[in-house]
CSV table of C-alpha atoms and ligand atoms in Angstrom, one decimal:
chain,number,residue,atom,x,y,z
J,1,MET,CA,-43.6,-136.8,55.0
J,2,THR,CA,-45.1,-137.9,51.7
J,3,ASP,CA,-44.7,-141.6,52.0
J,4,LEU,CA,-46.4,-142.4,55.4
J,5,HIS,CA,-48.7,-144.8,53.6
J,6,ARG,CA,-45.8,-147.0,52.7
J,7,LEU,CA,-45.0,-147.8,56.3
J,8,SER,CA,-46.0,-151.1,57.8
J,9,VAL,CA,-48.1,-151.1,61.0
J,10,ARG,CA,-45.0,-151.6,63.2
J,11,GLU,CA,-43.2,-148.8,61.4
J,12,ILE,CA,-46.1,-146.5,61.9
J,13,ALA,CA,-46.3,-147.4,65.6
J,14,GLU,CA,-42.6,-146.8,66.0
J,15,GLY,CA,-42.8,-143.5,64.1
J,16,LEU,CA,-45.6,-142.3,66.4
J,17,ALA,CA,-43.7,-143.4,69.5
J,18,GLN,CA,-40.6,-141.6,68.4
J,19,GLY,CA,-42.5,-138.5,67.6
J,20,LYS,CA,-41.6,-138.5,63.9
J,21,PHE,CA,-45.2,-137.7,63.1
J,22,SER,CA,-48.4,-137.3,65.0
J,23,SER,CA,-51.6,-139.2,64.6
J,24,ARG,CA,-53.2,-136.1,63.2
J,25,GLU,CA,-50.6,-135.8,60.5
J,26,LEU,CA,-51.0,-139.5,59.7
J,27,THR,CA,-54.7,-139.3,59.6
J,28,GLU,CA,-54.6,-136.2,57.4
J,29,HIS,CA,-52.2,-138.0,55.1
J,30,TYR,CA,-54.6,-140.9,54.6
J,31,LEU,CA,-57.7,-138.7,54.2
J,32,LYS,CA,-55.9,-136.7,51.5
J,33,ARG,CA,-55.1,-139.9,49.7
J,34,ILE,CA,-58.7,-141.1,50.0
J,35,ALA,CA,-60.0,-137.8,48.7
J,36,LYS,CA,-57.8,-138.1,45.6
J,37,ILE,CA,-57.2,-141.8,44.9
J,38,ASP,CA,-60.5,-143.3,46.1
J,39,ALA,CA,-62.3,-141.6,43.2
J,40,HIS,CA,-60.8,-144.3,41.1
J,41,VAL,CA,-61.0,-147.2,43.5
J,42,GLN,CA,-64.3,-146.5,45.2
J,43,SER,CA,-63.5,-148.5,48.3
J,44,TYR,CA,-65.1,-146.2,50.9
J,45,VAL,CA,-68.9,-146.0,51.3
J,46,THR,CA,-68.5,-143.4,54.1
J,47,VAL,CA,-65.4,-141.4,55.0
J,48,THR,CA,-65.5,-140.2,58.6
J,49,ALA,CA,-63.0,-137.4,58.4
J,50,GLU,CA,-64.4,-135.3,61.2
J,51,GLN,CA,-64.6,-138.1,63.7
J,52,ALA,CA,-61.1,-139.3,62.6
J,53,PHE,CA,-59.5,-136.0,63.5
J,54,VAL,CA,-61.2,-136.1,66.9
J,55,GLN,CA,-59.9,-139.6,67.5
J,56,ALA,CA,-56.5,-138.6,66.2
J,57,ASP,CA,-56.2,-135.6,68.5
J,58,ALA,CA,-57.3,-137.7,71.4
J,59,ALA,CA,-54.6,-140.3,70.5
J,60,ASP,CA,-52.0,-137.6,70.3
J,61,ALA,CA,-53.1,-136.2,73.7
J,62,LEU,CA,-52.9,-139.7,75.2
J,63,ARG,CA,-49.4,-140.1,73.8
J,64,LYS,CA,-48.3,-136.7,75.2
J,65,ALA,CA,-49.6,-137.8,78.6
J,66,GLY,CA,-47.6,-141.0,78.4
J,67,ASN,CA,-50.7,-143.2,78.2
J,68,ALA,CA,-50.4,-144.4,74.7
J,69,THR,CA,-50.3,-148.1,73.9
J,70,PHE,CA,-48.5,-149.6,70.8
J,71,LEU,CA,-51.3,-149.0,68.2
J,72,THR,CA,-52.6,-145.7,69.6
J,73,GLY,CA,-53.3,-143.3,66.8
J,74,ILE,CA,-53.1,-145.7,63.8
J,75,PRO,CA,-55.9,-145.4,61.2
J,76,ILE,CA,-58.1,-148.3,60.2
J,77,ALA,CA,-61.0,-148.9,57.8
J,78,HIS,CA,-64.0,-151.0,58.9
J,79,LYS,CA,-66.0,-153.2,56.6
J,80,ASP,CA,-69.5,-151.6,56.4
J,81,ILE,CA,-71.0,-154.7,58.1
J,82,PHE,CA,-69.7,-153.7,61.6
J,83,CYS,CA,-72.1,-151.4,63.4
J,84,THR,CA,-70.6,-148.0,64.3
J,85,GLN,CA,-72.5,-145.8,66.7
J,86,GLY,CA,-73.6,-142.5,65.1
J,87,ILE,CA,-72.2,-143.5,61.7
J,88,LYS,CA,-74.1,-145.0,58.8
J,89,THR,CA,-73.8,-148.8,58.6
J,90,THR,CA,-75.2,-150.1,55.3
J,91,ALA,CA,-74.0,-153.7,54.8
J,92,GLY,CA,-73.9,-152.6,51.1
J,93,SER,CA,-77.7,-152.6,50.9
J,94,LYS,CA,-80.3,-150.1,50.0
J,95,ILE,CA,-82.4,-151.4,52.8
J,96,LEU,CA,-79.9,-150.0,55.3
J,97,ASP,CA,-79.0,-146.9,53.3
J,98,ASN,CA,-80.2,-144.7,56.1
J,99,PHE,CA,-79.3,-146.9,59.1
J,100,ILE,CA,-77.4,-145.4,61.9
J,101,SER,CA,-76.6,-147.9,64.6
J,102,PRO,CA,-77.2,-146.9,68.3
J,103,TYR,CA,-74.1,-148.9,69.3
J,104,ASP,CA,-70.7,-150.1,68.2
J,105,ALA,CA,-69.8,-153.7,67.2
J,106,THR,CA,-67.5,-155.2,69.7
J,107,VAL,CA,-64.7,-155.3,67.1
J,108,VAL,CA,-65.2,-151.5,66.7
J,109,THR,CA,-65.2,-150.9,70.4
J,110,LYS,CA,-62.0,-153.0,70.7
J,111,GLY,CA,-60.4,-150.9,68.0
J,112,LYS,CA,-61.4,-147.7,69.8
J,113,ASP,CA,-60.0,-149.1,73.1
J,114,ALA,CA,-56.7,-149.8,71.3
J,115,GLY,CA,-56.6,-146.2,70.1
J,116,LEU,CA,-57.3,-146.9,66.5
J,117,VAL,CA,-58.6,-144.0,64.3
J,118,THR,CA,-61.5,-144.9,62.1
J,119,LEU,CA,-61.1,-143.4,58.6
J,120,GLY,CA,-64.4,-144.7,57.4
J,121,LYS,CA,-66.6,-147.6,56.3
J,122,VAL,CA,-65.6,-149.7,53.3
J,123,ASN,CA,-67.7,-151.3,50.5
J,124,MET,CA,-68.9,-154.9,50.3
J,125,ASP,CA,-71.3,-157.2,48.5
J,126,GLU,CA,-74.8,-156.6,49.8
J,127,PHE,CA,-75.1,-158.4,53.1
J,128,ALA,CA,-71.8,-160.1,52.3
J,129,MET,CA,-73.4,-162.3,49.7
J,130,GLY,CA,-71.1,-162.4,46.7
J,131,SER,CA,-67.5,-162.7,45.5
J,132,THR,CA,-67.0,-159.5,43.6
J,133,SER,CA,-68.3,-156.6,45.6
J,134,GLU,CA,-70.5,-155.8,42.6
J,135,SER,CA,-73.7,-156.5,44.4
J,136,SER,CA,-73.3,-153.5,46.6
J,137,TYR,CA,-76.1,-150.9,46.3
J,138,PHE,CA,-73.3,-148.3,46.3
J,139,GLY,CA,-71.7,-149.6,43.1
J,140,ALA,CA,-68.6,-151.7,42.3
J,141,THR,CA,-65.3,-151.2,44.0
J,142,LYS,CA,-62.3,-151.5,41.6
J,143,ASN,CA,-59.3,-153.7,42.0
J,144,PRO,CA,-56.2,-151.4,42.5
J,145,TRP,CA,-54.1,-153.8,40.4
J,146,ALA,CA,-56.4,-153.3,37.4
J,147,LEU,CA,-59.2,-150.9,37.7
J,148,ASP,CA,-61.5,-152.8,35.2
J,149,HIS,CA,-61.3,-155.8,37.5
J,150,VAL,CA,-63.2,-156.7,40.7
J,151,PRO,CA,-61.3,-156.7,44.1
J,152,GLY,CA,-63.2,-159.9,45.0
J,153,GLY,CA,-65.7,-160.1,47.8
J,154,SER,CA,-67.5,-159.7,49.9
J,155,SER,CA,-64.8,-157.7,51.8
J,156,GLY,CA,-63.8,-156.1,48.5
J,157,GLY,CA,-63.7,-152.6,49.9
J,158,SER,CA,-61.4,-153.6,52.7
J,159,ALA,CA,-59.1,-155.3,50.3
J,160,ALA,CA,-59.1,-152.5,47.8
J,161,ALA,CA,-58.5,-149.8,50.4
J,162,VAL,CA,-55.5,-151.5,51.8
J,163,ALA,CA,-54.1,-152.5,48.4
J,164,ALA,CA,-54.3,-148.8,47.3
J,165,ASP,CA,-52.7,-147.7,50.5
J,166,LEU,CA,-55.9,-145.9,51.6
J,167,ALA,CA,-55.7,-147.6,55.0
J,168,PRO,CA,-52.8,-149.5,56.7
J,169,PHE,CA,-55.2,-152.3,57.6
J,170,ALA,CA,-58.9,-153.1,57.6
J,171,THR,CA,-61.5,-155.4,59.2
J,172,GLY,CA,-63.2,-158.0,57.1
J,173,THR,CA,-65.6,-160.8,57.6
J,174,ASP,CA,-65.6,-164.3,56.1
J,175,THR,CA,-68.7,-166.5,55.8
J,176,GLY,CA,-67.4,-168.6,52.9
J,177,GLY,CA,-64.2,-166.9,51.8
J,178,SER,CA,-64.9,-163.2,52.0
J,179,ILE,CA,-61.6,-162.3,53.7
J,180,ARG,CA,-59.4,-164.8,51.9
J,181,GLN,CA,-60.6,-164.4,48.3
J,182,PRO,CA,-60.5,-160.6,48.2
J,183,ALA,CA,-57.1,-160.8,49.9
J,184,SER,CA,-56.0,-163.2,47.1
J,185,PHE,CA,-57.4,-160.9,44.4
J,186,CYS,CA,-55.7,-157.8,45.8
J,187,GLY,CA,-52.3,-159.3,46.8
J,188,LEU,CA,-52.9,-159.0,50.6
J,189,THR,CA,-52.7,-161.2,53.6
J,190,GLY,CA,-56.0,-162.0,55.3
J,191,LEU,CA,-56.9,-164.2,58.2
J,192,LYS,CA,-60.2,-166.0,58.8
J,193,PRO,CA,-60.0,-167.0,62.4
J,194,THR,CA,-61.5,-170.1,64.1
J,195,TYR,CA,-65.3,-169.7,64.5
J,196,GLY,CA,-65.8,-168.2,68.0
J,197,ARG,CA,-62.4,-166.4,68.2
J,198,VAL,CA,-63.7,-162.9,67.2
J,199,SER,CA,-67.0,-161.5,68.5
J,200,ARG,CA,-69.9,-161.3,66.1
J,201,PHE,CA,-71.7,-158.8,68.3
J,202,GLY,CA,-72.7,-155.8,66.1
J,203,MET,CA,-71.6,-157.6,63.0
J,204,ILE,CA,-74.6,-157.7,60.7
J,205,ALA,CA,-75.5,-161.4,60.4
J,206,TYR,CA,-75.4,-163.2,57.1
J,207,ALA,CA,-75.1,-166.9,58.1
J,208,SER,CA,-74.5,-167.0,61.9
J,209,SER,CA,-73.0,-170.4,62.1
J,210,LEU,CA,-70.4,-169.5,59.5
J,211,ASP,CA,-69.7,-165.7,59.9
J,212,GLN,CA,-66.4,-164.7,61.4
J,213,GLY,CA,-64.5,-161.4,61.5
J,214,GLY,CA,-60.8,-161.1,60.9
J,215,PRO,CA,-57.9,-158.8,59.8
J,216,MET,CA,-56.8,-157.8,56.3
J,217,ALA,CA,-53.4,-156.2,55.7
J,218,ARG,CA,-50.3,-156.3,53.6
J,219,SER,CA,-48.4,-158.8,55.8
J,220,ALA,CA,-48.9,-161.5,58.4
J,221,GLU,CA,-47.2,-159.1,60.8
J,222,ASP,CA,-49.7,-156.3,60.2
J,223,CYS,CA,-52.5,-158.9,60.5
J,224,ALA,CA,-51.1,-160.1,63.8
J,225,TYR,CA,-51.3,-156.6,65.2
J,226,LEU,CA,-54.9,-156.3,64.2
J,227,MET,CA,-55.7,-159.8,65.4
J,228,ASN,CA,-54.4,-158.9,68.8
J,229,VAL,CA,-57.1,-156.2,68.9
J,230,MET,CA,-60.0,-158.2,67.4
J,231,ALA,CA,-59.7,-161.5,69.1
J,232,GLY,CA,-61.2,-162.5,72.4
J,233,HIS,CA,-64.2,-163.7,74.3
J,234,ASP,CA,-67.3,-161.4,74.4
J,235,ALA,CA,-70.1,-161.9,76.8
J,236,LYS,CA,-72.4,-160.3,74.2
J,237,ASP,CA,-71.8,-163.1,71.7
J,238,SER,CA,-72.8,-166.5,73.1
J,239,THR,CA,-70.8,-168.2,70.3
J,240,SER,CA,-67.6,-166.5,71.1
J,241,MET,CA,-65.2,-168.8,73.0
J,242,GLU,CA,-64.0,-168.4,76.5
J,243,LYS,CA,-60.5,-169.3,75.6
J,244,ASP,CA,-57.2,-167.5,76.2
J,245,VAL,CA,-56.1,-165.3,73.3
J,246,ASP,CA,-52.5,-165.7,72.0
J,247,ASP,CA,-50.2,-162.8,71.5
J,248,TYR,CA,-50.1,-163.1,67.8
J,249,VAL,CA,-47.3,-160.6,67.4
J,250,ALA,CA,-45.1,-162.3,70.0
J,251,ASN,CA,-45.7,-165.6,68.3
J,252,LEU,CA,-44.8,-164.5,64.7
J,253,ASN,CA,-41.6,-166.6,64.9
J,254,GLY,CA,-43.1,-169.2,67.1
J,255,THR,CA,-43.7,-172.0,64.6
J,256,SER,CA,-40.8,-173.6,62.9
J,257,VAL,CA,-41.2,-174.1,59.1
J,258,LYS,CA,-38.5,-176.7,59.4
J,259,GLY,CA,-40.3,-180.0,59.7
J,260,LEU,CA,-43.7,-178.4,59.3
J,261,CYS,CA,-45.9,-181.0,57.6
J,262,ILE,CA,-48.1,-179.4,54.9
J,263,GLY,CA,-50.9,-181.5,53.5
J,264,ILE,CA,-51.7,-181.1,49.8
J,265,PRO,CA,-55.2,-182.4,49.0
J,266,LYS,CA,-55.1,-184.3,45.7
J,267,GLN,CA,-58.6,-183.4,44.9
J,268,TYR,CA,-57.9,-179.6,45.2
J,269,PHE,CA,-55.4,-179.5,42.4
J,270,ASN,CA,-57.5,-181.4,39.9
J,271,VAL,CA,-60.5,-179.1,40.2
J,272,GLN,CA,-62.0,-178.2,36.9
J,273,GLY,CA,-61.6,-174.5,36.4
J,274,LEU,CA,-58.4,-174.2,38.3
J,275,ASP,CA,-56.4,-171.7,36.3
J,276,ALA,CA,-53.0,-173.0,35.1
J,277,GLU,CA,-51.1,-169.9,36.3
J,278,VAL,CA,-52.8,-169.9,39.7
J,279,LYS,CA,-51.8,-173.5,40.1
J,280,ALA,CA,-48.3,-172.8,39.0
J,281,ARG,CA,-47.8,-169.9,41.4
J,282,VAL,CA,-49.3,-171.9,44.3
J,283,GLU,CA,-47.0,-174.8,43.5
J,284,GLU,CA,-44.0,-172.5,43.4
J,285,SER,CA,-44.9,-171.1,46.8
J,286,LEU,CA,-45.1,-174.6,48.2
J,287,LYS,CA,-41.7,-175.4,46.7
J,288,LYS,CA,-40.3,-172.3,48.5
J,289,LEU,CA,-41.8,-173.5,51.7
J,290,GLU,CA,-40.2,-176.9,51.0
J,291,GLU,CA,-36.9,-175.2,50.6
J,292,MET,CA,-37.4,-173.6,53.9
J,293,GLY,CA,-37.8,-177.0,55.5
J,294,ALA,CA,-41.4,-177.9,55.2
J,295,VAL,CA,-42.4,-181.4,54.3
J,296,LEU,CA,-45.1,-181.7,51.7
J,297,VAL,CA,-47.4,-184.7,51.8
J,298,GLU,CA,-50.3,-185.6,49.5
J,299,ILE,CA,-53.6,-186.1,51.4
J,300,ASP,CA,-57.2,-187.0,50.6
J,301,LEU,CA,-60.1,-184.7,51.2
J,302,ASN,CA,-62.9,-186.8,49.8
J,303,MET,CA,-65.8,-184.5,50.4
J,304,THR,CA,-64.6,-181.8,48.0
J,305,ASP,CA,-67.5,-182.2,45.6
J,306,ALA,CA,-70.0,-181.6,48.5
J,307,TYR,CA,-68.6,-178.1,49.5
J,308,VAL,CA,-70.5,-175.9,47.1
J,309,PRO,CA,-73.9,-177.5,47.4
J,310,THR,CA,-73.7,-177.9,51.2
J,311,TYR,CA,-72.7,-174.3,51.7
J,312,TYR,CA,-75.2,-172.9,49.3
J,313,LEU,CA,-77.9,-174.6,51.2
J,314,ILE,CA,-76.9,-173.8,54.7
J,315,ALA,CA,-75.8,-170.2,54.1
J,316,PRO,CA,-79.0,-169.1,52.4
J,317,ALA,CA,-81.1,-171.0,55.0
J,318,GLU,CA,-79.5,-169.0,57.8
J,319,ALA,CA,-79.6,-165.8,55.7
J,320,SER,CA,-83.4,-166.2,55.1
J,321,SER,CA,-83.9,-166.3,58.8
J,322,ASN,CA,-81.5,-163.5,59.7
J,323,LEU,CA,-82.8,-161.2,57.1
J,324,GLN,CA,-86.4,-161.4,58.3
J,325,ARG,CA,-85.7,-158.5,60.6
J,326,PHE,CA,-85.4,-156.1,57.7
J,327,ASP,CA,-89.1,-155.5,57.3
J,328,GLY,CA,-89.4,-151.8,56.6
J,329,VAL,CA,-90.7,-151.3,60.1
J,330,ARG,CA,-87.7,-151.5,62.4
J,331,TYR,CA,-84.7,-150.6,60.2
J,332,GLY,CA,-83.9,-148.7,57.1
J,333,TYR,CA,-85.7,-148.4,53.9
J,334,ARG,CA,-89.5,-148.3,53.8
J,335,CYS,CA,-91.6,-148.2,50.6
J,336,GLU,CA,-93.7,-145.2,49.8
J,337,ASN,CA,-97.5,-145.1,50.5
J,338,PRO,CA,-98.1,-148.7,51.6
J,339,VAL,CA,-101.8,-149.6,51.4
J,340,ASP,CA,-101.6,-152.0,54.3
J,341,LEU,CA,-99.0,-153.8,56.5
J,342,MET,CA,-98.6,-156.7,54.1
J,343,ASP,CA,-97.9,-154.3,51.2
J,344,LEU,CA,-95.4,-152.4,53.4
J,345,TYR,CA,-93.5,-155.6,54.1
J,346,LYS,CA,-93.6,-156.9,50.6
J,347,ARG,CA,-92.6,-153.7,48.8
J,348,SER,CA,-90.0,-152.6,51.4
J,349,ARG,CA,-88.3,-155.9,51.0
J,350,SER,CA,-88.5,-156.2,47.2
J,351,GLU,CA,-87.5,-152.6,46.7
J,352,GLY,CA,-84.8,-152.7,49.4
J,353,PHE,CA,-83.0,-155.9,48.7
J,354,GLY,CA,-81.0,-156.5,45.6
J,355,LYS,CA,-81.3,-159.5,43.3
J,356,GLU,CA,-78.7,-161.8,44.8
J,357,VAL,CA,-80.0,-161.3,48.3
J,358,GLN,CA,-83.6,-162.0,47.1
J,359,ARG,CA,-82.4,-165.2,45.4
J,360,ARG,CA,-80.8,-166.4,48.6
J,361,ILE,CA,-83.8,-165.6,50.7
J,362,LEU,CA,-85.9,-167.6,48.3
J,363,ILE,CA,-83.5,-170.6,48.3
J,364,GLY,CA,-83.2,-170.5,52.0
J,365,THR,CA,-86.9,-170.2,52.7
J,366,TYR,CA,-87.6,-173.1,50.4
J,367,ALA,CA,-84.9,-175.3,52.1
J,368,LEU,CA,-86.3,-174.5,55.5
J,369,SER,CA,-90.0,-175.0,54.6
J,370,ALA,CA,-91.9,-177.8,56.3
J,371,GLY,CA,-92.0,-180.2,53.4
J,372,TYR,CA,-88.3,-179.9,52.4
J,373,TYR,CA,-86.6,-179.3,55.7
J,374,ASP,CA,-85.5,-182.9,56.2
J,375,ALA,CA,-84.6,-183.5,52.6
J,376,TYR,CA,-82.4,-180.3,52.3
J,377,TYR,CA,-81.5,-178.5,55.5
J,378,VAL,CA,-81.1,-181.5,57.8
J,379,LYS,CA,-79.2,-183.4,55.1
J,380,ALA,CA,-76.9,-180.5,54.5
J,381,GLN,CA,-76.1,-180.4,58.2
J,382,LYS,CA,-75.2,-184.1,58.1
J,383,VAL,CA,-72.9,-183.5,55.1
J,384,ARG,CA,-71.4,-180.6,56.9
J,385,ARG,CA,-70.4,-182.9,59.7
J,386,LEU,CA,-68.7,-185.3,57.3
J,387,ILE,CA,-66.8,-182.4,55.8
J,388,GLN,CA,-65.6,-181.4,59.3
J,389,GLN,CA,-64.6,-185.0,60.0
J,390,ASP,CA,-62.6,-185.1,56.7
J,391,PHE,CA,-60.5,-182.2,57.9
J,392,LEU,CA,-60.0,-183.6,61.4
J,393,LYS,CA,-58.8,-186.8,60.0
J,394,ALA,CA,-56.3,-185.0,57.8
J,395,PHE,CA,-55.0,-183.0,60.8
J,396,GLU,CA,-54.1,-186.3,62.5
J,397,SER,CA,-51.2,-186.5,60.0
J,398,VAL,CA,-50.4,-183.0,58.9
J,399,ASP,CA,-49.9,-179.6,60.6
J,400,VAL,CA,-51.5,-177.4,58.0
J,401,ILE,CA,-53.3,-177.9,54.6
J,402,ALA,CA,-52.4,-175.9,51.5
J,403,ALA,CA,-54.8,-174.8,48.7
J,404,PRO,CA,-55.3,-172.0,46.3
J,405,SER,CA,-57.6,-169.4,47.9
J,406,ALA,CA,-59.5,-169.1,44.6
J,407,PRO,CA,-59.3,-171.0,41.3
J,408,THR,CA,-58.7,-167.9,39.3
J,409,THR,CA,-57.3,-164.4,39.6
J,410,ALA,CA,-59.7,-161.4,39.7
J,411,TYR,CA,-62.6,-161.3,37.3
J,412,LYS,CA,-63.4,-158.4,35.0
J,413,ILE,CA,-66.0,-156.0,36.3
J,414,GLY,CA,-69.3,-156.8,34.6
J,415,ALA,CA,-68.2,-160.3,33.6
J,416,ASN,CA,-71.7,-161.3,34.6
J,417,LEU,CA,-71.0,-164.8,35.8
J,418,SER,CA,-74.1,-166.9,36.3
J,419,PRO,CA,-74.9,-167.6,40.0
J,420,THR,CA,-73.6,-171.1,39.6
J,421,GLU,CA,-70.4,-170.0,38.0
J,422,MET,CA,-69.9,-167.5,40.8
J,423,TYR,CA,-70.6,-170.1,43.5
J,424,LEU,CA,-68.1,-172.6,42.0
J,425,GLY,CA,-65.4,-169.9,42.4
J,426,ASP,CA,-65.8,-170.4,46.1
J,427,ILE,CA,-64.7,-174.0,46.0
J,428,TYR,CA,-61.5,-173.6,48.0
J,429,THR,CA,-62.9,-171.4,50.8
J,430,LEU,CA,-66.3,-172.7,51.8
J,431,ALA,CA,-65.3,-175.9,53.6
J,432,VAL,CA,-63.2,-174.0,56.1
J,433,ASN,CA,-66.3,-172.1,57.3
J,434,LEU,CA,-68.4,-175.2,57.3
J,435,ALA,CA,-65.9,-176.8,59.6
J,436,GLY,CA,-65.2,-173.7,61.6
J,437,LEU,CA,-61.5,-173.8,61.0
J,438,PRO,CA,-59.0,-170.9,60.7
J,439,ALA,CA,-57.3,-170.2,57.3
J,440,ILE,CA,-55.0,-167.5,55.9
J,441,ASN,CA,-54.3,-166.1,52.4
J,442,ALA,CA,-50.8,-165.0,51.5
J,443,PRO,CA,-49.9,-163.4,48.2
J,444,VAL,CA,-47.5,-165.6,46.2
J,445,GLY,CA,-47.1,-164.0,42.8
J,446,PHE,CA,-48.9,-162.8,39.7
J,447,ASP,CA,-50.4,-164.1,36.5
J,448,LYS,CA,-49.6,-162.8,33.0
J,449,GLU,CA,-51.9,-159.9,33.4
J,450,ASN,CA,-50.1,-158.9,36.6
J,451,LEU,CA,-53.0,-159.9,38.8
J,452,PRO,CA,-52.2,-161.3,42.2
J,453,VAL,CA,-52.4,-165.0,43.1
J,454,GLY,CA,-52.9,-166.2,46.7
J,455,LEU,CA,-51.9,-169.3,48.6
J,456,GLN,CA,-54.3,-170.5,51.3
J,457,LEU,CA,-53.1,-172.3,54.4
J,458,ILE,CA,-55.8,-174.0,56.5
J,459,GLY,CA,-55.0,-174.8,60.2
J,460,ASN,CA,-56.5,-176.9,62.9
J,461,TYR,CA,-58.8,-175.2,65.5
J,462,TRP,CA,-57.2,-172.2,67.3
J,463,SER,CA,-54.0,-172.3,65.2
J,464,GLU,CA,-54.1,-168.7,64.2
J,465,SER,CA,-50.7,-168.1,65.7
J,466,GLN,CA,-49.2,-171.0,63.7
J,467,LEU,CA,-50.8,-169.7,60.4
J,468,LEU,CA,-49.6,-166.2,60.9
J,469,SER,CA,-46.1,-167.4,61.9
J,470,VAL,CA,-45.7,-169.7,58.8
J,471,VAL,CA,-46.8,-166.8,56.5
J,472,HIS,CA,-44.6,-164.4,58.4
J,473,GLN,CA,-41.5,-166.5,57.8
J,474,TYR,CA,-42.5,-167.0,54.1
J,475,GLN,CA,-42.7,-163.2,53.9
J,476,GLN,CA,-39.3,-162.8,55.4
J,477,ALA,CA,-37.9,-165.0,52.7
J,478,THR,CA,-39.9,-163.5,49.7
J,479,ASP,CA,-41.3,-160.1,48.8
J,480,TRP,CA,-44.6,-160.8,47.1
J,481,HIS,CA,-46.4,-159.1,49.9
J,482,SER,CA,-44.5,-155.8,49.5
J,483,LYS,CA,-45.3,-155.4,45.8
J,484,ARG,CA,-47.7,-152.5,45.2
J,485,ALA,CA,-50.2,-151.7,42.6
J,486,ALA,CA,-49.4,-148.7,40.4
J,487,ILE,CA,-52.2,-146.7,41.9
J,488,ALA,CA,-50.8,-147.2,45.4
J,489,GLU,CA,-47.6,-145.6,44.2
J,490,GLU,CA,-49.4,-142.3,43.4
J,491,ASN,CA,-49.1,-139.5,45.9
J,492,ALA,CA,-51.9,-137.4,47.0
N,1,LIG,N1,-68.9,-165.8,48.2
N,1,LIG,C1,-69.6,-166.4,49.3
N,1,LIG,C2,-71.0,-166.1,49.3
N,1,LIG,O1,-71.4,-165.4,48.5
N,1,LIG,C3,-68.9,-166.1,50.6
N,1,LIG,C4,-69.3,-164.7,51.1
N,1,LIG,C5,-68.7,-164.4,52.4
N,1,LIG,O2,-67.8,-165.1,52.9
N,1,LIG,N2,-69.3,-163.5,53.1
N,1,LIG,O3,-71.8,-166.5,50.1
């Protein structure tokens, strides 16, 4: 079969169950595509062909023995922020260029337990800091819809791999938008779960109170399958919640769009820098949801202006603390010929970390330093609470909140935005992480340049099933999610 990559996750699972093809054939098919097409997209940092075949054969053997579960033998790509035993894990950084983890992240273990076959590790902004994937030490990943554009970030490799049909689905992480914004830029569905729903064990930390892993795929249905694998309490992550996990697939039709109350924050649609076409596509998608029975109501989210400054204080503060461990002694890169210990620390870190990471460590260290702690960090935490309360108040009167995922479509590679311009592009995604809420991106059309536009739906705590269900029903009534970039149409 030459078009295995066009199948949805459910179709792949059914094909495997019916013996139409084996996991080995499927895996070989994807690896062939990667070998040919990824030369243009550059989504993979590491391709694990050898291990993939071992896992695929094991999956086929399980199936033969009658012990397969639904997803046994389906390939996946992991963001290179999830530790993989025996396989390089770089977090997009030179400082971890030679790091081989002695253990698997819980998300990776869960994938293995479900019988998934790891095709490889995909590119990302260095330590997940960025919105373009250009800050990766391994070079920029390209947007499959326009190769001279970025796929977004930080999970740009995950998005590009799926959008180019180089993996049926992928893991991503979202600290301030890194699942939703690349999903938006690449025409995919991506879910950022409630903080605590997915284990962070073995997921290299950026800002621990904001980081959350989640699924990226073509459709809400495909995301639901991966969410069923990823979600759940983990004793190894003290911030993961001891709370029953939904069956996200079984719940795909569980929420009625009829009567669903969607809040439209006034402030969000008057943001300076919101592209007219993005606005138009998002409004059209809301119109569609209205036709399907949803009720749209205008709401107030008064703290909107505080999102960017609050996030860009708290996230770097936590990062500066988390990244202390990369000292040239315990992990990864070490400078040559250090004259003493201080020289080793200093040079390993300044040679090993890229510019954006260094900027954030400096900002964070400053904000946490004795004389400024109260004025910056403590204050930001207080504002964070106000932002959360703003959402909770809104959820007293609406079921979900709608927003663009990003104010623009994908940027050109090398557009060289200033840090402030880049940070302002995160306006629609940051608050969700500050509040710990779940949110989803769904593709809802294209701009004049044929670049994808995304709608974001934000839910109350633990409403992942509801978000997936609403998007699933929207996707039953529309076909934006099944559009493919030209490069994905190419055969290997
Ligand atoms: N763009 C944001 C940042 O640079 C969010 C990144 C993320 O979610 N990992 O911090």
